[in-house]
XYZ file of C-alpha atoms in Angstrom:
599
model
C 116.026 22.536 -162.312
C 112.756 23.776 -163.495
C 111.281 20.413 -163.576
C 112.723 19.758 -159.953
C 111.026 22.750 -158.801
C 107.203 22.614 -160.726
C 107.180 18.885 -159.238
C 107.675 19.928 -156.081
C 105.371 22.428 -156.111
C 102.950 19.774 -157.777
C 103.580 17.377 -154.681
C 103.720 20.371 -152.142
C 99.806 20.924 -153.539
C 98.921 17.292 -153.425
C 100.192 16.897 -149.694
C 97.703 20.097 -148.501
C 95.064 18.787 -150.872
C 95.701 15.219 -148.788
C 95.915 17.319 -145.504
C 92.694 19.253 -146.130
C 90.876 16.438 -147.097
C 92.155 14.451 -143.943
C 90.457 16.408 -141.724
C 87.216 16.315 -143.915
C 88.100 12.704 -144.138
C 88.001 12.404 -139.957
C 84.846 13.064 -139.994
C 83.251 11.067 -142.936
C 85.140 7.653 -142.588
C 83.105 4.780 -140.886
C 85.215 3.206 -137.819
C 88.517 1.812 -138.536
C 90.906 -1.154 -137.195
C 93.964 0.165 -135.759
C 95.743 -2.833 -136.433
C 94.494 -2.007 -140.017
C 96.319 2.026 -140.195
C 98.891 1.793 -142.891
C 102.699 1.478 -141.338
C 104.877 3.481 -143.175
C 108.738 3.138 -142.339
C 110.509 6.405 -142.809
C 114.089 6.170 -143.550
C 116.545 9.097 -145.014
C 119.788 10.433 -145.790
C 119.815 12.887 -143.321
C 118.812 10.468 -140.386
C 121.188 8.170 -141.163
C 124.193 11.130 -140.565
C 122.589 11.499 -137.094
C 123.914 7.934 -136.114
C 120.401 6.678 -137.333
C 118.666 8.603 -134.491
C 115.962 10.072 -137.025
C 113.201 12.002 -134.911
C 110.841 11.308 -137.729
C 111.274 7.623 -138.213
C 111.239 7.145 -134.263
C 108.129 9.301 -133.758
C 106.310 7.203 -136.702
C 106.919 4.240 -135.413
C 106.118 5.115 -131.713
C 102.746 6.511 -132.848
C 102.361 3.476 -134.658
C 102.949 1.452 -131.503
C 100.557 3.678 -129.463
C 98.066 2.856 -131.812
C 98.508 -0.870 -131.563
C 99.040 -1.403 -128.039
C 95.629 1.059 -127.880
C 94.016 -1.404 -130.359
C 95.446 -3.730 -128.294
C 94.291 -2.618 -124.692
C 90.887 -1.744 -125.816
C 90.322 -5.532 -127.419
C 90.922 -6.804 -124.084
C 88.453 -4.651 -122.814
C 84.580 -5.894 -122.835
C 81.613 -3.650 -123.673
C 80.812 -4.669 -119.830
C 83.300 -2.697 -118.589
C 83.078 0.584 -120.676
C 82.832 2.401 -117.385
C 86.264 1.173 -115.685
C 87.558 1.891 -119.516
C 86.286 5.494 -118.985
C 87.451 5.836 -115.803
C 91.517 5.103 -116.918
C 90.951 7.247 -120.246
C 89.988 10.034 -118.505
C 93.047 9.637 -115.796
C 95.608 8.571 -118.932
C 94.121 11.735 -120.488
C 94.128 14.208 -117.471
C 97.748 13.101 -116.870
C 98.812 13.248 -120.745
C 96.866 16.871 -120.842
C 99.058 18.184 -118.513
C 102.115 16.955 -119.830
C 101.625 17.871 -123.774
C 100.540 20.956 -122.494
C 103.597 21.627 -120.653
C 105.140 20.324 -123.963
C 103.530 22.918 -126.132
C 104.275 26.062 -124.250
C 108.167 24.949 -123.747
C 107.698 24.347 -127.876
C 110.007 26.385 -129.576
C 109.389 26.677 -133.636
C 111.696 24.982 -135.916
C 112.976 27.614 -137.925
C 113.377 30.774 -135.845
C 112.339 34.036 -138.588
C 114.665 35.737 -136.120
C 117.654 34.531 -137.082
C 120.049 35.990 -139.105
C 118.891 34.310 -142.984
C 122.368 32.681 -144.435
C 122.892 33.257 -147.984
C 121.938 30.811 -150.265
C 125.308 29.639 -151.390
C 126.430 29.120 -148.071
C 125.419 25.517 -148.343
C 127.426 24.141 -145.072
C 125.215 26.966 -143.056
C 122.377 25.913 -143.935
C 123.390 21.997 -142.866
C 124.516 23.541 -139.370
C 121.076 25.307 -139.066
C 119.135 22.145 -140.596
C 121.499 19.752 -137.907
C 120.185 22.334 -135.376
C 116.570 21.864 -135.667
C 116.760 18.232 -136.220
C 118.422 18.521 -132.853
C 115.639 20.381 -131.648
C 113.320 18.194 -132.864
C 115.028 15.511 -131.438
C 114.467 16.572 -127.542
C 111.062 17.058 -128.225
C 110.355 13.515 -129.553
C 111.937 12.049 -126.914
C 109.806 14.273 -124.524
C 107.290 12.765 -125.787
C 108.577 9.268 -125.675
C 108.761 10.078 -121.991
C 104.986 11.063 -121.549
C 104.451 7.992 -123.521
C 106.634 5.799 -121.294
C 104.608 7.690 -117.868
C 101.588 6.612 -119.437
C 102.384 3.154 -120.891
C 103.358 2.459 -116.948
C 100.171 4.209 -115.796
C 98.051 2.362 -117.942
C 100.003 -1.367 -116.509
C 98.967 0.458 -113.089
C 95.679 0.599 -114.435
C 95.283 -3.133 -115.656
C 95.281 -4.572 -112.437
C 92.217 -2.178 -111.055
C 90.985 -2.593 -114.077
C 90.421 -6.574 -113.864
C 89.194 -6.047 -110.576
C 86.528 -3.758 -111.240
C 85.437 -5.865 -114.560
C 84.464 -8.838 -111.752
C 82.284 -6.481 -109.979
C 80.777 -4.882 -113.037
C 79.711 -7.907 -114.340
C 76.400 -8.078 -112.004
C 75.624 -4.332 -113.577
C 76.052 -5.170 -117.233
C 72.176 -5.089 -117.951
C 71.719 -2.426 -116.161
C 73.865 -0.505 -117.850
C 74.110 -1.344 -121.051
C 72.577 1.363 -122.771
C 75.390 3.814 -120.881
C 77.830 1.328 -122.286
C 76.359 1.383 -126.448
C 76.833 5.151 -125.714
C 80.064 5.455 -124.648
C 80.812 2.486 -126.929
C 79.866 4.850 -129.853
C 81.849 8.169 -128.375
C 84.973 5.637 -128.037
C 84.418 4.835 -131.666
C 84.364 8.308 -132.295
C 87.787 9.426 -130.465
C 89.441 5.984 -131.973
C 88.610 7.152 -135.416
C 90.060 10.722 -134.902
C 92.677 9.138 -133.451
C 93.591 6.767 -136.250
C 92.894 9.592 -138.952
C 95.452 11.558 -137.235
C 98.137 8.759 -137.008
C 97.587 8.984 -141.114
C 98.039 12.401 -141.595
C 101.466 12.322 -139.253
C 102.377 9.182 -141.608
C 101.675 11.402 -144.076
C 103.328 14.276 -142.877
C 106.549 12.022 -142.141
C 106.491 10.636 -145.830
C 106.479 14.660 -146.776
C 109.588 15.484 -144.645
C 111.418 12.707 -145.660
C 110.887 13.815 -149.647
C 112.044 17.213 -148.262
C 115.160 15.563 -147.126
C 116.063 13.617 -149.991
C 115.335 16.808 -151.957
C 117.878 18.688 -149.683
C 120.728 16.229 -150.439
C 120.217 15.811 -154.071
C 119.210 19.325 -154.519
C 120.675 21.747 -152.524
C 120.139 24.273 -154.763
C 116.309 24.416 -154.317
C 116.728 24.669 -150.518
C 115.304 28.349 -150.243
C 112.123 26.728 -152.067
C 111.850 23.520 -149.708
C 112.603 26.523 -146.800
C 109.387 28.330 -148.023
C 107.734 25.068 -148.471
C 108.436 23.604 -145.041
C 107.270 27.248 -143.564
C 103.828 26.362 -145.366
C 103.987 23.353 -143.877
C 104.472 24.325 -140.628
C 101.503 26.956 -140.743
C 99.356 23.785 -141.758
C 100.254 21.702 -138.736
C 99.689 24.982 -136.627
C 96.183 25.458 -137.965
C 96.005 21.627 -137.379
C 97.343 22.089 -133.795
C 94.652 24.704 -133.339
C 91.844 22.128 -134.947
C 93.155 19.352 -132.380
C 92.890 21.249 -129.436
C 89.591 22.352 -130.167
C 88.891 18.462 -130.387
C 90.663 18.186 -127.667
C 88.940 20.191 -125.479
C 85.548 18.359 -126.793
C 86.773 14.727 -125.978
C 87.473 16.480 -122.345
C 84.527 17.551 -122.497
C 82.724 14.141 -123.170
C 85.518 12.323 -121.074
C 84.348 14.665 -117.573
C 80.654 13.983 -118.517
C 81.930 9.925 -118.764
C 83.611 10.383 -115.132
C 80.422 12.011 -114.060
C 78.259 8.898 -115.271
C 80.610 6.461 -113.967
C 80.862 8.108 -110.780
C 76.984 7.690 -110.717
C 77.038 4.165 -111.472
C 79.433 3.566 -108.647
C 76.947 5.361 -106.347
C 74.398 2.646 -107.549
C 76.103 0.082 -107.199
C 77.112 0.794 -103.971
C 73.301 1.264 -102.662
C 72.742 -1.843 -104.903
C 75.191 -4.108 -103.117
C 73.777 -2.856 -99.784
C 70.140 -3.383 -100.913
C 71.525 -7.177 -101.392
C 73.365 -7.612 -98.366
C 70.157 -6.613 -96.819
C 68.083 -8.676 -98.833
C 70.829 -11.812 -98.119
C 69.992 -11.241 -94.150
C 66.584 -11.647 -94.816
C 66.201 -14.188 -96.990
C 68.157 -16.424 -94.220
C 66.254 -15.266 -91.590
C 63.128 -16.316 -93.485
C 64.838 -19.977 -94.464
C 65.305 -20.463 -90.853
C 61.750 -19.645 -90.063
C 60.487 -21.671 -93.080
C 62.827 -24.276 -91.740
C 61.398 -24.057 -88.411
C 57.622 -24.229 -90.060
C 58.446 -26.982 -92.117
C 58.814 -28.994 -89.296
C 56.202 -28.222 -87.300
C 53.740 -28.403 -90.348
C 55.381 -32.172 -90.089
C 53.891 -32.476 -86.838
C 50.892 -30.929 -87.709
C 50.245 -33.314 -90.062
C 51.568 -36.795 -87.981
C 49.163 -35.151 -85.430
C 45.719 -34.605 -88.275
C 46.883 -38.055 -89.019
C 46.277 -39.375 -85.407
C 43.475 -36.976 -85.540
C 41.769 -38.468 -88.742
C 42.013 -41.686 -87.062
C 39.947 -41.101 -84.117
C 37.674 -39.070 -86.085
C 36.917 -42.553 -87.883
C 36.665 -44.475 -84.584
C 34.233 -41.726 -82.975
C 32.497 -41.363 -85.875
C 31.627 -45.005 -85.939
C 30.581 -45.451 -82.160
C 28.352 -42.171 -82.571
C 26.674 -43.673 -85.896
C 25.996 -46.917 -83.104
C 24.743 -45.150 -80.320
C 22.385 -42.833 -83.330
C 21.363 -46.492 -84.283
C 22.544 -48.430 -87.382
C 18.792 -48.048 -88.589
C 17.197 -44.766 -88.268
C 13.873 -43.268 -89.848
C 13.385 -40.226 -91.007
C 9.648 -38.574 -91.881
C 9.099 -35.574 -94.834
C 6.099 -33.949 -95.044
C 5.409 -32.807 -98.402
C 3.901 -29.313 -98.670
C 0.378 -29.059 -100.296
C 0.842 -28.746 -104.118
C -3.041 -27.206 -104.810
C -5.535 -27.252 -101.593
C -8.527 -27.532 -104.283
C -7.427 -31.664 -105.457
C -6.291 -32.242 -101.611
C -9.116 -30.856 -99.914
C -9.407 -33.391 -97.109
C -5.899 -32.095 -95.192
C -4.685 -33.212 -91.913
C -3.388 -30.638 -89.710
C 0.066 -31.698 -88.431
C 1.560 -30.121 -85.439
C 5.842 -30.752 -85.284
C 7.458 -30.609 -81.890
C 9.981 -32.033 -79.282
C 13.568 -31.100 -78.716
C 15.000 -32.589 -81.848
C 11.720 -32.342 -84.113
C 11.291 -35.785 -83.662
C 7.764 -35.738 -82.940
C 4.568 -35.167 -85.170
C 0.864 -34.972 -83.836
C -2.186 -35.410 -87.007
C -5.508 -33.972 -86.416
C -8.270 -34.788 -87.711
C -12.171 -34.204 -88.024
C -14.253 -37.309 -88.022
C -18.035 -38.249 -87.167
C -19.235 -40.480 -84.555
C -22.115 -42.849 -84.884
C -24.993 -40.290 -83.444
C -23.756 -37.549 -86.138
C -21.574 -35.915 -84.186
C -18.172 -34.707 -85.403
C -14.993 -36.027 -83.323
C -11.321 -34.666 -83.249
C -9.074 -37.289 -83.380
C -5.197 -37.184 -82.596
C -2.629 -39.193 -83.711
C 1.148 -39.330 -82.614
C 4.301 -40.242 -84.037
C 7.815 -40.531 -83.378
C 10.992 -40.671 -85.427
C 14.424 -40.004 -85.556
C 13.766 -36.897 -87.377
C 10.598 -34.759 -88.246
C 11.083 -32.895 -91.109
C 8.228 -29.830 -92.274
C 6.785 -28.537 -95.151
C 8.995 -26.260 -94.828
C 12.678 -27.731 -94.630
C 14.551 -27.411 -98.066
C 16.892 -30.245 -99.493
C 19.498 -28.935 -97.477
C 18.039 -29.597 -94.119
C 17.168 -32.798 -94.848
C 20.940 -33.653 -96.422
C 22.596 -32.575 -92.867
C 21.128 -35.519 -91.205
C 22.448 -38.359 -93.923
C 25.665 -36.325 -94.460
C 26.962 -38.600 -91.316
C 26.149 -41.574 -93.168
C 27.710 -40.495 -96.211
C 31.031 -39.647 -94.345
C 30.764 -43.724 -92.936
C 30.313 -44.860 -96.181
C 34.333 -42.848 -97.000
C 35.241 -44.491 -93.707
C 34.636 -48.341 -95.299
C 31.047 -48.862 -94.243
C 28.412 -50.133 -96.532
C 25.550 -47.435 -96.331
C 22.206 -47.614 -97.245
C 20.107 -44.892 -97.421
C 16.071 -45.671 -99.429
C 12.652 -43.372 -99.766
C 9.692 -44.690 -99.143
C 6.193 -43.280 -98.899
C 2.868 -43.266 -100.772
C 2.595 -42.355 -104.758
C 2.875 -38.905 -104.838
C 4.805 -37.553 -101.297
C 7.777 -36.801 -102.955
C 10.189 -39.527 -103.174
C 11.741 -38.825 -106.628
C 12.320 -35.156 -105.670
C 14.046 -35.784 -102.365
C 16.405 -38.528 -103.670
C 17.333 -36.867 -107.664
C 15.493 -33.536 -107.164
C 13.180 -31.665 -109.933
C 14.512 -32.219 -113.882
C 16.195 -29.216 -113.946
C 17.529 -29.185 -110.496
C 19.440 -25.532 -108.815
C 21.658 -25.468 -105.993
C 18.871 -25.337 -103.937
C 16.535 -28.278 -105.306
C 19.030 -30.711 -105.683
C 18.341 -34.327 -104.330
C 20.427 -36.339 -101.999
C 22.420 -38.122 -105.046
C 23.977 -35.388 -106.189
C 25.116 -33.561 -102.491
C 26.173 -37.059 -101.363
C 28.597 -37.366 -104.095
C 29.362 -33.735 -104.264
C 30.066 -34.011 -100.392
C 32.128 -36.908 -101.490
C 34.284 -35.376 -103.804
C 35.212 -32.498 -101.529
C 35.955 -35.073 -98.816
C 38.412 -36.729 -100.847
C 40.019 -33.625 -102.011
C 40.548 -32.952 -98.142
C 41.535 -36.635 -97.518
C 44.416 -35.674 -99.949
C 46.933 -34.038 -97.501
C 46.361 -37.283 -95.152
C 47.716 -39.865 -98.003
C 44.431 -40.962 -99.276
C 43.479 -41.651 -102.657
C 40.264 -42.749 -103.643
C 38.406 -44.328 -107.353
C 34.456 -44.297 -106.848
C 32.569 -46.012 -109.623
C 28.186 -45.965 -110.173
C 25.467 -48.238 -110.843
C 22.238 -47.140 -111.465
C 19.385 -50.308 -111.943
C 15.731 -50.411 -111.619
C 13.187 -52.981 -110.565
C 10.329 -53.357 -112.951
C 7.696 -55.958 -112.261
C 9.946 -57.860 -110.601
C 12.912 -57.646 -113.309
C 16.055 -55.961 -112.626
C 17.279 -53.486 -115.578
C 20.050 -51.448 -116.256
C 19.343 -47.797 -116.282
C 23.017 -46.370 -117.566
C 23.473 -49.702 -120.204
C 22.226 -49.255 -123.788
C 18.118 -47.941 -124.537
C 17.965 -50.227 -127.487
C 19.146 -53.629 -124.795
C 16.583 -52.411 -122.549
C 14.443 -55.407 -120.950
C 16.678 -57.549 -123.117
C 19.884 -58.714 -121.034
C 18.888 -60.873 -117.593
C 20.622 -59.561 -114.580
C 21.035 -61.965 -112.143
C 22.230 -61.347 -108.567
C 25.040 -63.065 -106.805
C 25.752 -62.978 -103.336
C 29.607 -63.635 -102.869
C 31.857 -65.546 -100.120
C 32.425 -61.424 -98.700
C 29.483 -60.744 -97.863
C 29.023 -58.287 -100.880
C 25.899 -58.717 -103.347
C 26.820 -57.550 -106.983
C 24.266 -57.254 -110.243
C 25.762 -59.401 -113.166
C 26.348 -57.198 -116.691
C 25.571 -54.094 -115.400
C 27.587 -50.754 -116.456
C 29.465 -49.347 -114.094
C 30.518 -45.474 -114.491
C 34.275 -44.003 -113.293
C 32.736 -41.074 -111.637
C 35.996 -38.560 -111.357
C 33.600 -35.317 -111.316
C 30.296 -33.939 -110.362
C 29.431 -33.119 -113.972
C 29.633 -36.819 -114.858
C 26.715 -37.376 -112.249
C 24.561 -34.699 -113.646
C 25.266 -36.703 -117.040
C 24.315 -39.923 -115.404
C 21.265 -39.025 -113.874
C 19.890 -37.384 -116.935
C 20.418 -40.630 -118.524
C 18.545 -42.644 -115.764
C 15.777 -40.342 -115.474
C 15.158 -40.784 -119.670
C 15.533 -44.973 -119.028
C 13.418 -45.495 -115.808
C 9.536 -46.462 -116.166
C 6.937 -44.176 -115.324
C 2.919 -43.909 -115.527
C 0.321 -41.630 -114.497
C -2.494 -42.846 -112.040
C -5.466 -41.216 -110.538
C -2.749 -40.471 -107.548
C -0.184 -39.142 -109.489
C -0.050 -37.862 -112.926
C 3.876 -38.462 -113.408
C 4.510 -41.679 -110.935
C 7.537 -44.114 -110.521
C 6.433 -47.638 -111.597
C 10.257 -49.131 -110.402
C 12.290 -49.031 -108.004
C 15.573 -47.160 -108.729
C 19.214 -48.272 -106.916
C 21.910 -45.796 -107.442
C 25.386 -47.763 -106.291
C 28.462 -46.284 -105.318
C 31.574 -48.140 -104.582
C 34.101 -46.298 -102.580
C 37.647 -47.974 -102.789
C 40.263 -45.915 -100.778
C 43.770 -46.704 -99.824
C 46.303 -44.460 -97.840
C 50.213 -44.774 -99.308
C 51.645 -43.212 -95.926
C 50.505 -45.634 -93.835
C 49.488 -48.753 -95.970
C 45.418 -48.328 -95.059
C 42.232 -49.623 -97.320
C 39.365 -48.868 -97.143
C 36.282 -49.775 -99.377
C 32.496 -48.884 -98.761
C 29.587 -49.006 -100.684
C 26.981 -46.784 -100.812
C 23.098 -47.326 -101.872
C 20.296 -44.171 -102.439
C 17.663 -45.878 -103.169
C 13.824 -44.382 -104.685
C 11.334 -46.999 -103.862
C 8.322 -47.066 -106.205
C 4.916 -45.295 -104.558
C 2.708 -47.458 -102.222
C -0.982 -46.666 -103.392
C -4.405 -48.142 -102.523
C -5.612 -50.169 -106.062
C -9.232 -48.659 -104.660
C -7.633 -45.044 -104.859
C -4.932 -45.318 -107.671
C -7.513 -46.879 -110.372
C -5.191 -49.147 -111.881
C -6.337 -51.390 -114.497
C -4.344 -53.169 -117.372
C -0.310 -52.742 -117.165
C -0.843 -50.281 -114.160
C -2.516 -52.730 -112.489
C 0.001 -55.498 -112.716
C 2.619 -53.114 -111.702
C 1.117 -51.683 -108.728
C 0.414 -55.674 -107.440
C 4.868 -55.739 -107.943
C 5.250 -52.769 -106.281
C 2.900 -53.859 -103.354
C 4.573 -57.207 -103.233
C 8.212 -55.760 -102.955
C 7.105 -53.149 -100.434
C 5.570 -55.484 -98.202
C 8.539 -58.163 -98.624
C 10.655 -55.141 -97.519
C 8.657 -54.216 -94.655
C 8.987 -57.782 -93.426
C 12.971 -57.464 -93.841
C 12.908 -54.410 -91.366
């Protein structure tokens, strides 16, 4: 008896050490499974008089089921729908507030202090009182099976809202994520309590059904296990007290939840109209970009018709112009000092076409005579005009050459008027100094880039030769095959005169022009004379094949175009030329005057 009595005070000990370090326990342990929580059946004497209708066994069990079919409710939620999750805990919890509430307050205790106490050897009173609160006990489990039922139906209620709502949440999700990882984490929080409180009741059940085996095989120890169970009952009621303090805190956190969701609804809500809005828009704007799409379509069918007659006006105006035209630039003085003997020049008529020289002479008897002389051109340009000025008027020519004209555009003058410096400009050439070779291609490349949106797609390749002493050399070819390889040139079946073994240059950028000029410049002969201390001794031929072809409407075109720097006409009296000079200033005279002849 002894023994019976120090072991159960040893277990009674254990079981508050267990239920004091539960709740320290509820607070330490990391997040639990529920599907993991221990299952322990409860089965005893005592139940099994009651027609096997054991309050303790059934409650178990049903809070073991509540905690699975949680487990189980919550895995089919997604962390995308925390909020809709929120929303039916805090309506399961409102509702299931109310009712344990109601529960509590209509609580009666198990063993009444009361009562009249029975005596101890009255051993069939004490069954009738035991039978009693079992009884007791009984209603109120199956109160709460009740509230359980009411909310096992609310939450089925629930399910089909819920799904709903999870379709529409889906477009919030990163939005709101961070709300969900936080609510996620307080979720955690109440399913951990949750589960360490389905432990201690499994504990608590193991505990009472001990007690009950100890009051069959030991009904003599019965006012110990009465004191006991008292104890027992003061632990659950400080328990109680603990619970409803967490109670009120997940309340707490659920209302500040219902608050947030609430919130997020309210977004959503402007969100969706913000889109609807934006939807109208966007298809009013697709049926205006609709409508502009088509008549950019006949925008372009119409520049195409355009471009066309641009090319057929453009040729008859470069006709009635005059398929040969001559142009006159009057160098400015360099240093009145070595050109002492000026002419005055006088520029006029409507188009500067016109140019009057004065100059002092003297007559026979000693006296001095002004003498005018006239001249008319196509264009007059003065000292004054810049590189620029003098492009505008070959610019047209350029644009024939595009069109599938061969062009041919050359400088001539005496040694010294500045030939070089129109056609390549100075050696280090600005924006403002540079010669007609590089605008013309420059102009060329910007054409094509135009010429783009009509279909047209153009490859332009560059010679550059020179004629020295009557021998044709290739200015971009190898410097150590210089004066080596024989050119010949062929005139073909076409109508087109090519240069045999001469490099040609794919010219896909203005920077490879710079490039090629530099390289001409270094390869082309030049001398000093008494007329010019850094003159041309060659003729230079820059070539530049245009081939174009249009994909929309099947169109070719290819033009050629020549810029050509004769070599300086000079007087063999004035120039001084003895030696090599003077051989190539007789070559140079001989060309010019064969060209003159051609004109």
């Amino acid at each position: 008896m002894n023994n019976s009595v120090t072991n159960n005070k040893s277990a009674h000990a254990k079981r508050r050490a267990d239920s004091n370090l539960g709740i320290k326990r509820q607070q330490q342990r990391p997040r639990l499974d529920m599907n993991q929580a221990p299952r322990i059946p409860v089965r005893s004497t005592l139940a099994s008089r009651s027609n096997h209708n054991s309050p303790t066994a059934s409650t178990t069990e049903r809070l073991s089921n509540i905690s699975a079919s949680s487990i189980t409710s919550n895995s089919r939620l997604s962390n995308a729908s925390i909020n809709s999750n929120s929303s039916r805990i805090s309506a399961s919890s409102s509702s299931s507030t109310k009712s344990m509430s109601a529960t509590t307050k209509a609580k009666k205790p198990i063993f009444d202090k009361t009562k009249k106490s029975i005596p101890t050897w009255d051993t069939k009173g004490r069954l009738n009182q035991l039978q009693a609160q079992l009884t007791e006990t009984s209603e109120e489990v199956n109160e709460i099976e009740k509230l359980q039922q009411d909310l096992e139906s609310s939450l089925q209620s629930k399910d089909g809202m819920l799904r709903e709502a999870m379709q529409k949440v889906t477009d919030l999700e990163r939005t709101i994520q961070e709300t969900e990882e936080r609510h996620q984490d307080e979720l955690d929080k109440i399913r951990e309590r949750f589960v360490s409180k389905n432990r201690e009741l499994i504990y608590s059940n193991e505990r009472r059904k001990k007690q009950f085996a100890g009051f069959e095989s030991e009904l003599s120890t019965m006012e110990f296990e009465y004191r006991k169970t008292k104890r027992t009952i003061e632990d659950e009621e400080r328990e109680n007290t603990t619970l409803k303090t967490q109670k009120r805190q997940v309340e707490g956190s659920l209302a500040e939840l219902d608050a947030a969701t609430r919130n997020k609804r309210l977004k959503k809500k402007n969100l969706m109209s913000e889109l609807t809005a934006a939807e109208e828009k966007s298809e009013t704007l697709s049926s205006r970009i609709e409508s502009k799409g088509q008549y950019i379509q006949e925008l372009q069918r119409t520049l195409l018709q355009n471009e066309k007659l641009r090319r057929k006006d453009h040729d008859k105006l470069q006709e009635l112009k005059g398929n040969i035209r001559v142009f006159c630039r009057v160098r400015p003085a360099i240093n009145s000092k070595t050109e002492p003997n000026l002419i005055n020049a006088r520029f006029f008529g409507d188009d500067n076409e016109s140019m009057e020289l004065t100059e002092l002479t003297s007559s026979t008897l000693g006296r001095t005579i002004t003498k005018s002389h006239t001249f008319t051109f196509d264009r007059v340009f003065s000292p004054e005009a810049s590189q620029k000025d003098c492009f505008e008027e070959i610019s047209q020519l350029v644009q024939s050459a595009l069109d599938g004209f061969n062009v041919c555009i050359f400088a001539y003058g005496q040694t010294g008027s500045g030939k070089t410096f129109t056609m390549q400009g100075p050696t280090f050439p600005t924006e403002e100094t540079s010669g007609m070779i590089p605008r013309a291609v420059q102009q060329i490349y910007e054409v094509v880039q135009q010429l783009k949106q009509f279909g047209w797609e153009y490859n332009m390749e560059g010679q550059f030769l020179e004629i020295y002493n009557e021998t044709i050399n290739d200015l971009l070819g190898n410097s150590s095959n210089y004066g080596r390889i024989k050119h010949e040139i062929h005139h073909e079946k076409n109508g087109k005169t090519s240069v045999t073994e001469m490099t040609s240059v794919v010219l896909d950028s203005p920077s490879k022009v710079k490039l090629m000029l530099r390289k001409a410049n270094q390869n082309r002969a030049t001398g000093a004379t008494n007329m010019n201390e850094r003159s041309s001794r060659s003729h230079s031929v820059f070539t530049l094949q245009l081939t174009g072809r249009n994909a929309a409407t099947g169109e070719t075109t290819s033009g050629i175009l020549n810029l050509i720097d004769l070599a300086g006409s000079e007087r063999l009296s004035m120039s001084g030329s003895t030696g090599d000079r003077l051989r190539e200033t007789q070559a140079i005279n001989k060309s010019l005057s064969c060209l003159g002849d051609k004109l």
